Coordinates of C-alpha atoms in Angstrom, one line a residue:
X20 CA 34.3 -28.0 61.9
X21 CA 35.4 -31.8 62.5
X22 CA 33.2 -32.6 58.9
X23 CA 35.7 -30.1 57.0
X24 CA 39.2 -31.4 59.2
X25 CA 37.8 -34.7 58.0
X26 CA 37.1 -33.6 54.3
X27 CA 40.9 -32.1 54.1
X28 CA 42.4 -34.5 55.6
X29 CA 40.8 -36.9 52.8
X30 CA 42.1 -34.4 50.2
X31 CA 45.5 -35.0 51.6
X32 CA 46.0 -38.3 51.5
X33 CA 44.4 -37.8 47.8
X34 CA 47.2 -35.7 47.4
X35 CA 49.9 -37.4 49.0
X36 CA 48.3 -40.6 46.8
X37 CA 49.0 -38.6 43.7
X38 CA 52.5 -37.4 44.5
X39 CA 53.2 -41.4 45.3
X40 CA 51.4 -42.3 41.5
X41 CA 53.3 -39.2 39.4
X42 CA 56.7 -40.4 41.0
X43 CA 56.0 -44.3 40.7
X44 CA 53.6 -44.5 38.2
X45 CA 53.7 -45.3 34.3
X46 CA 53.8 -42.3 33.0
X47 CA 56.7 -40.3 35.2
X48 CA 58.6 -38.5 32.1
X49 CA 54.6 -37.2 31.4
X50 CA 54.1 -35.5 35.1
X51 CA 57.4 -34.0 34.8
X52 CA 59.1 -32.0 37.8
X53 CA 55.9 -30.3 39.5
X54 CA 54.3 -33.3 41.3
X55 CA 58.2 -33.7 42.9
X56 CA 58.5 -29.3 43.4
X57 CA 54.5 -29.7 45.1
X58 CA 55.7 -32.5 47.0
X59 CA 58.5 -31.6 48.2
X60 CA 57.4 -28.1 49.2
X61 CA 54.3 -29.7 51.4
X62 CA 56.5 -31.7 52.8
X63 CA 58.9 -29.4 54.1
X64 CA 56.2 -27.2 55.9
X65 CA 54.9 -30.3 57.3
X66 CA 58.0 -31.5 59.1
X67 CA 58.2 -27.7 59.9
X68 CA 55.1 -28.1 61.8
X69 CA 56.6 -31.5 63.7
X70 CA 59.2 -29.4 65.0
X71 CA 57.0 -26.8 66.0
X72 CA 55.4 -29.8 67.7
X73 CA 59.0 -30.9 69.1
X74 CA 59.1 -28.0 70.7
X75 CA 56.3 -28.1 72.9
X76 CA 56.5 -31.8 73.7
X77 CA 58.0 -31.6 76.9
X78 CA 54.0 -30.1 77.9
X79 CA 51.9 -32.5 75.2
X80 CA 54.0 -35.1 75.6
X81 CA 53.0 -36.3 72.0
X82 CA 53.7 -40.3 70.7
X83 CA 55.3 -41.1 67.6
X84 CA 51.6 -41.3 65.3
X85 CA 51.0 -37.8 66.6
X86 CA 54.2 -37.0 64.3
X87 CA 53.5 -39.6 61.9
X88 CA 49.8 -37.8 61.5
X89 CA 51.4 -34.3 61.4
X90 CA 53.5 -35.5 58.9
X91 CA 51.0 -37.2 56.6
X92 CA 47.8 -34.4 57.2
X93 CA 50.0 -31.4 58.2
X94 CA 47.8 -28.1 60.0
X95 CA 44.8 -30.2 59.9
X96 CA 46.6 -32.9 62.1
X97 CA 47.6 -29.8 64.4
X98 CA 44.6 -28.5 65.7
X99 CA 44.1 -30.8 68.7
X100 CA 47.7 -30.0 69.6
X101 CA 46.8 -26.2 69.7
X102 CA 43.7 -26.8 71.5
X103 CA 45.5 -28.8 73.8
X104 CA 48.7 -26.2 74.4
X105 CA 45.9 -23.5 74.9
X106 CA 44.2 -25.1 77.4
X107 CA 47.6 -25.9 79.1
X108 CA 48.6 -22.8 79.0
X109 CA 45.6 -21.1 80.0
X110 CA 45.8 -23.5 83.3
X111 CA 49.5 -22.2 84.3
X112 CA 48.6 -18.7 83.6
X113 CA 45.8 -19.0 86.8

């Protein structure tokens, strides 16, 4: 499981890399309007999920590069978090 978290989180920053080449790269008028509508979507759920994580961070107390990496990696970031909550939770429920 951490091999394929690892993998993704590669194909994100691949991702995020071409979203930074099709908006400041030579060719812009060529990539047209879907690398900014892709973008722009992903990045919305992703700050999405650093509320979620806002919300619980009175109990996970998380620093700023846990938001930075939920930011950058999204869901795949977000799974240590959960685990993390879980466990929490699971303790106060005893």
């Amino acid at each position: 499981m951490k091999v394929l978290n690892l993998l993704m989180r590669l194909i994100m920053l691949m991702f995020w890399a071409g979203i930074i080449y099709a908006l400041l790269g030579p060719g812009f008028d060529e990539a047209g309007s879907t690398p900014l509508i892709l973008g722009a979507v992903v990045l919305v759920m992703h700050i999405l999920q650093m509320v979620m994580l806002k919300q619980v961070s009175n109990l996970l107390n998380p620093s700023a590069g846990d938001y930075l990496e939920v930011l950058v990696f999204g869901s795949f970031a977000m799974h240590r978090h959960r685990a993390r909550l879980k466990e929490l939770t699971g303790q106060q429920k005893r």
